[in-house]
Amino acid sequence: MTENTKASQALIRAFFRLHPGEAARALASTPVPEALELLETQAGDRAAQVLERLDPDRAVVLVENMEEALFRRLWPAMDEGVAASLLARLSPESRTERLAALPVRLAAEMEELMRYPAGSAGQIMDSSVTVFSVEETAEDALTRIRSLPERRIFDLCVVDDDGALTALLSLQEVAVAQPEVRLGQLAQGPPVCVQAMSSREEVVELLEAHKLASLPVIGGVDGRLCGIIRHDALVEAARHEASGNVQAMFGAGREERALSGPVLAVRKRLPWLQVNLGTAFLAAAAVALFEDTIARFTALAVFLPVVAGQAGNTGAQALAVASRGLALREFRPRRWFYVARKELLAGFVNGVAIALVAALAAYLWSGTTGLPLVLGVSMVFSMSMASLTGALIPIVLTALGKDPAQSASIFLTTVTDVIGFVSFLGLATLIATSFGMPL
């Protein structure tokens, strides 16, 4: 390999690493074999970043033509939502072939992401939407539309370099614009859109409120475009909603689950209540370990519910955020570290703020320094751990194939109670016996 060749490859690698958006635009006009050759020379994560930023139509062509070895190297580094969206655009035969090349766990995750629940916006959207860049001019966009006569394009979905939806422009707006005007300049305010996991009812509300001809569907927290719900699908959703309302008038509608008989409710709830009883005994056993300490310092019993209550509320907040994120597919279980880190930090900061107030109240009430110290330190620790646990429990249950909504709160209550009791009473025992500090 010559020095010039080495220098050229180093420059290309630096270009891909520092400017993935520009690299994607460059690959858009590069012949397919050369584009694939360039991707093969990059590290998996860098090549994945560029592939994520490519126009989906172009990216699909590259995916269909790339060697299996390159596909297996790229796909684990891809953003899950983008990867699933690209696979959904493939023909059934190509999709099956590509999924078979992936590890079993990743293939199952891709299939899950491509399968939206009944009644959701994702189920009725068209994932084969033509995407336009903010950097394209009106003339370029119209030229592309003329080259795609088989596509029904009434509105143009405009995205930025990261694939996030920035505008929805009507074909007329683009047609009457000056040829050299960029699509990003035609955007007027944030576009009306809907999350892929949103209900059909929300789709209908947006249809009625904004008189839409088409509705973009986005996924995740970064607003990446997943597809578009076209006018005929919007009308069908409205018709379905209207028929559902008629059914509901006669007691056979969407609320049927809520109005199910008590036998079904008991059968579904009783096993988990039995589990809850067992976990409650576990929390009681944690308190029993410090029976002597409570007998010596009865003031501890006054503040024990405070610590457990704050830990429980903190954990419930984290549980709600994590469960919603999983339900809306804002993240997947293998991204657990980022969610856990954020919740641990949030729990610690909130714990410090709450502990200062609680310690001051304990000092004014008891007049000692030991009890406020114990209360403050245990509050910080228990709230930090509760926030972390609240985030991890639904992630673990989802990874195990269980429904977090049904059982997560039971496990969370037990963990937060045990952590709160043990940290508070354990620290009180340590300070009283080892340091002789009055409580």
Short mmCIF file of C-alpha atoms in Angstrom, two decimals:
data_model
loop_
_atom_site.label_atom_id
_atom_site.label_comp_id
_atom_site.label_asym_id
_atom_site.label_seq_id
_atom_site.Cartn_x
_atom_site.Cartn_y
_atom_site.Cartn_z
CA MET A 1 0.00 0.00 0.00
CA THR A 2 1.46 3.38 -1.05
CA GLU A 3 1.81 6.39 1.23
CA ASN A 4 -0.78 8.27 -0.86
CA THR A 5 -3.29 5.45 -0.44
CA LYS A 6 -2.74 5.37 3.32
CA ALA A 7 -3.17 9.12 3.54
CA SER A 8 -6.37 8.98 1.48
CA GLN A 9 -7.87 6.28 3.70
CA ALA A 10 -6.93 8.23 6.83
CA LEU A 11 -8.65 11.32 5.43
CA ILE A 12 -11.77 9.33 4.56
CA ARG A 13 -11.90 7.81 8.05
CA ALA A 14 -11.54 11.25 9.62
CA PHE A 15 -14.28 12.61 7.32
CA PHE A 16 -16.66 9.80 8.29
CA ARG A 17 -15.90 10.26 12.00
CA LEU A 18 -16.14 14.05 12.17
CA HIS A 19 -18.82 14.75 9.56
CA PRO A 20 -21.22 11.79 9.26
CA GLY A 21 -23.96 13.99 7.80
CA GLU A 22 -21.72 15.30 5.04
CA ALA A 23 -20.42 11.78 4.42
CA ALA A 24 -24.01 10.56 3.99
CA ARG A 25 -24.69 13.28 1.42
CA ALA A 26 -21.53 12.28 -0.43
CA LEU A 27 -22.55 8.60 -0.51
CA ALA A 28 -25.99 9.53 -1.85
CA SER A 29 -24.49 10.25 -5.28
CA THR A 30 -21.74 7.60 -5.17
CA PRO A 31 -22.26 4.41 -7.21
CA VAL A 32 -23.49 1.55 -5.05
CA PRO A 33 -20.36 -0.65 -5.31
CA GLU A 34 -18.09 2.26 -4.38
CA ALA A 35 -20.37 3.34 -1.53
CA LEU A 36 -20.33 -0.17 -0.09
CA GLU A 37 -16.55 -0.32 -0.45
CA LEU A 38 -16.25 2.92 1.54
CA LEU A 39 -18.54 1.59 4.28
CA GLU A 40 -16.49 -1.60 4.51
CA THR A 41 -13.34 0.39 5.27
CA GLN A 42 -14.91 2.11 8.27
CA ALA A 43 -15.35 0.93 11.84
CA GLY A 44 -18.82 -0.47 12.51
CA ASP A 45 -20.06 2.43 14.63
CA ARG A 46 -18.85 5.09 12.17
CA ALA A 47 -20.33 3.35 9.15
CA ALA A 48 -23.58 2.90 11.08
CA GLN A 49 -23.77 6.63 11.85
CA VAL A 50 -23.45 7.44 8.16
CA LEU A 51 -25.98 4.80 7.08
CA GLU A 52 -28.48 6.17 9.63
CA ARG A 53 -28.23 9.62 8.04
CA LEU A 54 -28.69 8.46 4.46
CA ASP A 55 -31.95 8.99 2.64
CA PRO A 56 -33.96 5.83 3.50
CA ASP A 57 -34.52 4.93 -0.14
CA ARG A 58 -30.78 5.08 -0.77
CA ALA A 59 -29.98 3.25 2.46
CA VAL A 60 -32.32 0.40 1.53
CA VAL A 61 -30.51 -0.05 -1.79
CA LEU A 62 -27.19 -0.31 0.05
CA VAL A 63 -28.62 -2.77 2.59
CA GLU A 64 -30.00 -4.98 -0.18
CA ASN A 65 -26.63 -5.07 -1.97
CA MET A 66 -24.16 -5.29 0.92
CA GLU A 67 -22.37 -8.49 1.81
CA GLU A 68 -23.66 -10.45 4.78
CA ALA A 69 -20.43 -9.87 6.71
CA LEU A 70 -20.79 -6.10 6.42
CA PHE A 71 -24.46 -6.29 7.40
CA ARG A 72 -23.67 -8.35 10.50
CA ARG A 73 -20.99 -5.85 11.50
CA LEU A 74 -23.10 -2.74 10.94
CA TRP A 75 -26.49 -3.70 12.35
CA PRO A 76 -25.61 -4.11 16.06
CA ALA A 77 -24.14 -0.59 15.98
CA MET A 78 -27.25 0.94 14.38
CA ASP A 79 -29.90 2.87 16.28
CA GLU A 80 -32.64 0.29 16.92
CA GLY A 81 -35.46 2.43 15.56
CA VAL A 82 -33.63 3.34 12.35
CA ALA A 83 -32.48 -0.25 11.83
CA ALA A 84 -36.01 -1.61 12.19
CA SER A 85 -37.39 1.12 9.91
CA LEU A 86 -34.92 0.20 7.15
CA LEU A 87 -35.67 -3.51 7.46
CA ALA A 88 -39.39 -2.76 7.21
CA ARG A 89 -38.78 -1.18 3.80
CA LEU A 90 -37.20 -4.36 2.39
CA SER A 91 -39.17 -6.93 0.46
CA PRO A 92 -40.42 -9.84 2.64
CA GLU A 93 -37.82 -12.17 1.14
CA SER A 94 -34.90 -9.79 1.70
CA ARG A 95 -36.12 -8.99 5.20
CA THR A 96 -36.26 -12.66 6.16
CA GLU A 97 -32.78 -13.22 4.75
CA ARG A 98 -31.32 -10.26 6.65
CA LEU A 99 -32.99 -11.20 9.93
CA ALA A 100 -31.61 -14.74 9.63
CA ALA A 101 -28.10 -13.26 9.41
CA LEU A 102 -28.43 -11.47 12.77
CA PRO A 103 -27.91 -12.91 16.26
CA VAL A 104 -31.13 -14.40 17.62
CA ARG A 105 -31.67 -11.76 20.30
CA LEU A 106 -31.10 -8.83 17.93
CA ALA A 107 -33.32 -10.38 15.24
CA ALA A 108 -36.12 -10.81 17.79
CA GLU A 109 -35.73 -7.17 18.82
CA MET A 110 -35.94 -6.03 15.20
CA GLU A 111 -39.09 -8.07 14.65
CA GLU A 112 -40.65 -6.61 17.78
CA LEU A 113 -39.87 -3.06 16.69
CA MET A 114 -41.40 -3.71 13.27
CA ARG A 115 -44.58 -5.09 14.86
CA TYR A 116 -46.76 -2.30 16.24
CA PRO A 117 -49.75 -2.97 18.54
CA ALA A 118 -53.24 -3.05 17.14
CA GLY A 119 -54.82 0.37 17.08
CA SER A 120 -51.52 2.26 17.13
CA ALA A 121 -50.36 4.89 14.66
CA GLY A 122 -47.43 2.67 13.68
CA GLN A 123 -49.78 -0.08 12.55
CA ILE A 124 -51.59 2.07 10.00
CA MET A 125 -48.63 4.06 8.70
CA ASP A 126 -46.78 3.57 5.43
CA SER A 127 -43.10 3.08 6.24
CA SER A 128 -42.05 3.52 2.59
CA VAL A 129 -42.17 7.29 2.79
CA THR A 130 -39.94 9.41 0.55
CA VAL A 131 -37.72 11.63 2.70
CA PHE A 132 -36.28 14.99 1.70
CA SER A 133 -33.31 16.79 3.27
CA VAL A 134 -33.39 20.35 4.63
CA GLU A 135 -30.45 21.05 2.30
CA GLU A 136 -32.30 20.05 -0.90
CA THR A 137 -33.56 22.85 -3.08
CA ALA A 138 -37.12 23.05 -4.35
CA GLU A 139 -35.87 22.24 -7.84
CA ASP A 140 -34.00 19.15 -6.61
CA ALA A 141 -37.07 17.95 -4.73
CA LEU A 142 -39.35 18.31 -7.75
CA THR A 143 -36.82 16.48 -9.91
CA ARG A 144 -36.82 13.57 -7.44
CA ILE A 145 -40.62 13.49 -7.37
CA ARG A 146 -40.75 13.28 -11.20
CA SER A 147 -38.35 10.32 -11.05
CA LEU A 148 -40.70 8.47 -8.66
CA PRO A 149 -44.02 8.31 -10.55
CA GLU A 150 -45.09 5.19 -8.61
CA ARG A 151 -44.96 7.03 -5.27
CA ARG A 152 -47.98 8.97 -4.02
CA ILE A 153 -46.40 12.19 -2.80
CA PHE A 154 -48.77 14.95 -1.71
CA ASP A 155 -46.70 16.25 1.20
CA LEU A 156 -42.91 16.32 1.56
CA CYS A 157 -41.40 15.08 4.82
CA VAL A 158 -38.26 17.12 5.45
CA VAL A 159 -35.62 15.84 7.88
CA ASP A 160 -32.31 17.11 9.23
CA ASP A 161 -28.94 15.35 9.13
CA ASP A 162 -29.93 13.14 12.09
CA GLY A 163 -33.16 11.97 10.46
CA ALA A 164 -35.40 14.03 12.75
CA LEU A 165 -38.54 15.46 11.17
CA THR A 166 -38.31 19.24 10.80
CA ALA A 167 -41.11 20.14 8.37
CA LEU A 168 -44.07 18.82 6.40
CA LEU A 169 -44.44 20.79 3.17
CA SER A 170 -47.29 20.49 0.71
CA LEU A 171 -46.41 19.76 -2.88
CA GLN A 172 -47.93 23.11 -3.86
CA GLU A 173 -45.63 25.00 -1.47
CA VAL A 174 -42.60 23.44 -3.10
CA ALA A 175 -43.92 23.81 -6.64
CA VAL A 176 -44.47 27.59 -6.33
CA ALA A 177 -41.22 28.26 -4.44
CA GLN A 178 -38.14 29.70 -6.11
CA PRO A 179 -36.06 26.83 -7.58
CA GLU A 180 -32.94 27.66 -5.53
CA VAL A 181 -34.75 27.91 -2.17
CA ARG A 182 -33.80 25.16 0.26
CA LEU A 183 -36.59 23.09 1.79
CA GLY A 184 -35.40 23.96 5.29
CA GLN A 185 -36.12 27.63 4.52
CA LEU A 186 -39.74 26.86 3.60
CA ALA A 187 -40.51 25.36 7.03
CA GLN A 188 -42.94 27.38 9.11
CA GLY A 189 -42.97 26.17 12.70
CA PRO A 190 -42.81 22.58 13.98
CA PRO A 191 -44.78 20.04 11.93
CA VAL A 192 -47.86 18.28 13.21
CA CYS A 193 -46.90 14.66 13.83
CA VAL A 194 -47.72 11.68 16.02
CA GLN A 195 -45.69 9.08 17.92
CA ALA A 196 -45.67 5.59 16.42
CA MET A 197 -47.12 4.10 19.62
CA SER A 198 -49.90 6.69 19.90
CA SER A 199 -53.47 5.46 19.71
CA ARG A 200 -55.84 5.66 16.79
CA GLU A 201 -57.91 8.10 18.84
CA GLU A 202 -55.02 10.58 18.90
CA VAL A 203 -54.61 10.22 15.14
CA VAL A 204 -58.27 11.05 14.64
CA GLU A 205 -58.04 14.06 16.98
CA LEU A 206 -55.15 15.48 14.96
CA LEU A 207 -57.02 14.79 11.71
CA GLU A 208 -60.04 16.71 12.93
CA ALA A 209 -58.08 19.56 14.54
CA HIS A 210 -55.73 20.29 11.62
CA LYS A 211 -57.65 19.03 8.55
CA LEU A 212 -54.65 16.98 7.46
CA ALA A 213 -54.08 15.23 4.16
CA SER A 214 -51.25 13.17 5.66
CA LEU A 215 -49.71 12.76 9.09
CA PRO A 216 -46.01 11.99 9.75
CA VAL A 217 -45.22 9.31 12.33
CA ILE A 218 -42.11 9.67 14.47
CA GLY A 219 -40.43 7.39 16.97
CA GLY A 220 -38.16 7.77 20.00
CA VAL A 221 -37.10 10.89 21.85
CA ASP A 222 -35.10 12.26 18.91
CA GLY A 223 -38.12 12.58 16.63
CA ARG A 224 -36.86 10.33 13.82
CA LEU A 225 -39.32 9.85 10.99
CA CYS A 226 -40.78 6.31 10.91
CA GLY A 227 -43.43 6.67 8.24
CA ILE A 228 -46.53 8.56 7.19
CA ILE A 229 -50.26 7.99 7.56
CA ARG A 230 -51.85 8.88 4.26
CA HIS A 231 -55.29 10.39 3.75
CA ASP A 232 -57.12 7.13 3.03
CA ALA A 233 -55.69 5.58 6.21
CA LEU A 234 -56.68 8.70 8.17
CA VAL A 235 -60.25 8.43 6.88
CA GLU A 236 -60.32 4.72 7.74
CA ALA A 237 -59.08 5.51 11.26
CA ALA A 238 -61.85 8.09 11.67
CA ARG A 239 -64.45 5.61 10.44
CA HIS A 240 -63.15 2.94 12.81
CA GLU A 241 -63.26 5.38 15.71
CA ALA A 242 -66.84 6.40 14.92
CA SER A 243 -67.98 2.75 14.79
CA GLY A 244 -66.20 2.15 18.09
CA ASN A 245 -68.15 4.97 19.69
CA VAL A 246 -71.41 3.44 18.48
CA GLN A 247 -70.43 0.09 19.96
CA ALA A 248 -69.53 1.75 23.25
CA MET A 249 -73.05 3.18 23.49
CA PHE A 250 -74.38 -0.38 23.70
CA GLY A 251 -71.76 -1.67 26.15
CA ALA A 252 -69.72 -3.63 23.62
CA GLY A 253 -67.00 -1.07 22.94
CA ARG A 254 -63.43 -0.36 23.94
CA GLU A 255 -64.18 -0.29 27.69
CA GLU A 256 -65.15 -3.96 27.70
CA ARG A 257 -62.02 -4.89 29.63
CA ALA A 258 -62.72 -2.29 32.28
CA LEU A 259 -66.27 -3.65 32.64
CA SER A 260 -65.27 -7.30 32.80
CA GLY A 261 -66.78 -9.43 35.55
CA PRO A 262 -65.25 -9.74 39.03
CA VAL A 263 -64.24 -13.36 38.48
CA LEU A 264 -61.77 -12.35 35.78
CA ALA A 265 -60.47 -9.48 37.90
CA VAL A 266 -59.89 -11.79 40.88
CA ARG A 267 -58.20 -14.42 38.73
CA LYS A 268 -55.78 -11.86 37.28
CA ARG A 269 -55.05 -9.92 40.48
CA LEU A 270 -55.04 -12.47 43.28
CA PRO A 271 -51.76 -14.24 42.38
CA TRP A 272 -49.89 -10.95 42.42
CA LEU A 273 -51.52 -9.94 45.70
CA GLN A 274 -50.21 -13.21 47.17
CA VAL A 275 -46.75 -12.32 45.89
CA ASN A 276 -47.13 -8.89 47.45
CA LEU A 277 -47.98 -10.47 50.79
CA GLY A 278 -44.77 -12.49 50.68
CA THR A 279 -42.68 -9.46 49.84
CA ALA A 280 -44.35 -7.50 52.65
CA PHE A 281 -43.15 -10.15 55.10
CA LEU A 282 -39.67 -9.67 53.67
CA ALA A 283 -39.82 -5.95 54.48
CA ALA A 284 -41.12 -6.75 57.95
CA ALA A 285 -38.20 -9.12 58.48
CA ALA A 286 -35.79 -6.30 57.62
CA VAL A 287 -37.30 -4.17 60.40
CA ALA A 288 -37.16 -7.07 62.84
CA LEU A 289 -33.38 -7.23 62.44
CA PHE A 290 -33.16 -3.90 64.28
CA GLU A 291 -35.77 -4.56 66.97
CA ASP A 292 -33.34 -3.75 69.77
CA THR A 293 -32.32 -0.43 68.20
CA ILE A 294 -35.96 0.64 67.82
CA ALA A 295 -36.64 -0.33 71.47
CA ARG A 296 -33.71 1.84 72.63
CA PHE A 297 -34.47 4.83 70.43
CA THR A 298 -38.22 5.07 69.93
CA ALA A 299 -37.79 8.31 67.95
CA LEU A 300 -36.60 6.17 65.06
CA ALA A 301 -40.10 4.75 64.67
CA VAL A 302 -41.42 8.27 64.03
CA PHE A 303 -39.19 8.89 61.02
CA LEU A 304 -39.12 5.35 59.62
CA PRO A 305 -42.23 5.88 57.42
CA VAL A 306 -40.72 9.16 56.14
CA VAL A 307 -37.64 7.43 54.73
CA ALA A 308 -39.61 4.53 53.25
CA GLY A 309 -42.27 6.87 51.85
CA GLN A 310 -39.78 9.15 50.10
CA ALA A 311 -37.92 6.17 48.68
CA GLY A 312 -41.18 4.69 47.44
CA ASN A 313 -42.29 7.89 45.73
CA THR A 314 -38.86 8.37 44.13
CA GLY A 315 -38.88 4.83 42.82
CA ALA A 316 -42.43 5.23 41.49
CA GLN A 317 -41.40 8.32 39.51
CA ALA A 318 -38.47 6.50 37.91
CA LEU A 319 -40.68 3.46 37.28
CA ALA A 320 -43.26 5.57 35.47
CA VAL A 321 -40.68 7.28 33.25
CA ALA A 322 -38.88 4.04 32.37
CA SER A 323 -42.12 2.13 31.73
CA ARG A 324 -43.41 4.87 29.47
CA GLY A 325 -40.10 4.96 27.61
CA LEU A 326 -40.27 1.22 27.01
CA ALA A 327 -43.91 1.37 25.97
CA LEU A 328 -43.25 4.18 23.47
CA ARG A 329 -40.02 2.46 22.36
CA GLU A 330 -37.95 5.52 23.25
CA PHE A 331 -35.24 3.05 24.26
CA ARG A 332 -34.69 -0.68 24.38
CA PRO A 333 -33.48 -2.80 27.32
CA ARG A 334 -29.93 -3.03 25.97
CA ARG A 335 -29.68 0.78 26.46
CA TRP A 336 -30.31 0.30 30.17
CA PHE A 337 -27.03 1.90 31.26
CA TYR A 338 -27.94 5.38 30.01
CA VAL A 339 -31.34 5.34 31.70
CA ALA A 340 -29.89 3.92 34.92
CA ARG A 341 -27.13 6.54 35.05
CA LYS A 342 -29.60 9.38 34.58
CA GLU A 343 -31.99 8.06 37.25
CA LEU A 344 -29.19 7.45 39.75
CA LEU A 345 -27.99 11.03 39.35
CA ALA A 346 -31.54 12.41 39.56
CA GLY A 347 -32.23 10.35 42.68
CA PHE A 348 -29.02 11.54 44.33
CA VAL A 349 -29.68 15.25 43.65
CA ASN A 350 -33.30 14.99 44.77
CA GLY A 351 -32.18 13.01 47.80
CA VAL A 352 -29.74 15.72 48.88
CA ALA A 353 -32.40 18.41 48.51
CA ILE A 354 -35.00 16.43 50.47
CA ALA A 355 -32.46 15.29 53.07
CA LEU A 356 -31.53 18.88 53.97
CA VAL A 357 -35.14 19.75 54.71
CA ALA A 358 -35.81 16.48 56.55
CA ALA A 359 -32.64 16.78 58.65
CA LEU A 360 -33.55 20.34 59.66
CA ALA A 361 -37.05 19.20 60.68
CA ALA A 362 -35.57 16.31 62.69
CA TYR A 363 -33.13 18.65 64.43
CA LEU A 364 -35.87 21.10 65.41
CA TRP A 365 -37.99 18.21 66.67
CA SER A 366 -35.35 16.21 68.57
CA GLY A 367 -32.69 18.76 69.46
CA THR A 368 -29.95 16.19 68.77
CA THR A 369 -27.42 15.93 65.95
CA GLY A 370 -27.42 12.14 65.63
CA LEU A 371 -30.99 11.70 64.41
CA PRO A 372 -30.78 14.42 61.71
CA LEU A 373 -27.49 12.91 60.51
CA VAL A 374 -28.96 9.42 60.29
CA LEU A 375 -32.10 10.69 58.58
CA GLY A 376 -30.23 12.83 56.05
CA VAL A 377 -27.66 10.23 55.01
CA SER A 378 -30.17 7.41 54.76
CA MET A 379 -32.54 9.65 52.79
CA VAL A 380 -29.86 10.37 50.17
CA PHE A 381 -28.86 6.72 49.90
CA SER A 382 -32.38 5.27 49.83
CA MET A 383 -33.69 7.79 47.27
CA SER A 384 -30.69 7.23 45.01
CA MET A 385 -31.13 3.47 45.13
CA ALA A 386 -34.90 3.74 44.75
CA SER A 387 -34.57 5.85 41.62
CA LEU A 388 -32.06 3.39 40.16
CA THR A 389 -34.23 0.41 41.07
CA GLY A 390 -37.38 2.02 39.70
CA ALA A 391 -35.68 2.37 36.33
CA LEU A 392 -34.11 -1.10 36.28
CA ILE A 393 -37.14 -3.19 37.33
CA PRO A 394 -39.26 -2.57 34.19
CA ILE A 395 -36.16 -2.95 32.01
CA VAL A 396 -35.35 -6.34 33.54
CA LEU A 397 -38.96 -7.51 33.33
CA THR A 398 -39.18 -6.45 29.69
CA ALA A 399 -35.91 -8.23 28.90
CA LEU A 400 -37.37 -11.38 30.52
CA GLY A 401 -40.51 -11.12 28.42
CA LYS A 402 -42.78 -10.11 31.30
CA ASP A 403 -45.28 -7.24 31.44
CA PRO A 404 -43.89 -4.46 33.68
CA ALA A 405 -47.32 -2.88 34.14
CA GLN A 406 -48.61 -5.96 35.94
CA SER A 407 -45.91 -6.63 38.50
CA ALA A 408 -43.26 -3.90 38.57
CA SER A 409 -44.90 -1.92 41.38
CA ILE A 410 -44.96 -4.97 43.67
CA PHE A 411 -41.23 -5.57 43.33
CA LEU A 412 -40.49 -1.86 43.59
CA THR A 413 -42.44 -1.47 46.85
CA THR A 414 -40.52 -4.32 48.43
CA VAL A 415 -37.10 -3.10 47.30
CA THR A 416 -37.68 0.52 48.36
CA ASP A 417 -39.07 -0.51 51.75
CA VAL A 418 -36.16 -2.83 52.45
CA ILE A 419 -33.58 -0.26 51.30
CA GLY A 420 -35.22 2.50 53.31
CA PHE A 421 -35.57 0.43 56.49
CA VAL A 422 -32.11 -1.12 56.37
CA SER A 423 -30.28 2.12 55.52
CA PHE A 424 -32.08 4.15 58.21
CA LEU A 425 -32.02 1.59 61.03
CA GLY A 426 -28.62 0.19 60.06
CA LEU A 427 -26.98 3.62 60.12
CA ALA A 428 -28.72 4.45 63.43
CA THR A 429 -27.38 1.24 64.95
CA LEU A 430 -23.86 1.98 63.67
CA ILE A 431 -23.80 5.55 65.01
CA ALA A 432 -25.33 4.65 68.36
CA THR A 433 -23.16 1.60 69.08
CA SER A 434 -19.86 2.51 67.44
CA PHE A 435 -19.74 6.25 68.01
CA GLY A 436 -22.05 6.63 71.02
CA MET A 437 -23.84 9.58 69.38
CA PRO A 438 -27.27 10.29 70.97
CA LEU A 439 -30.30 9.92 68.74
#
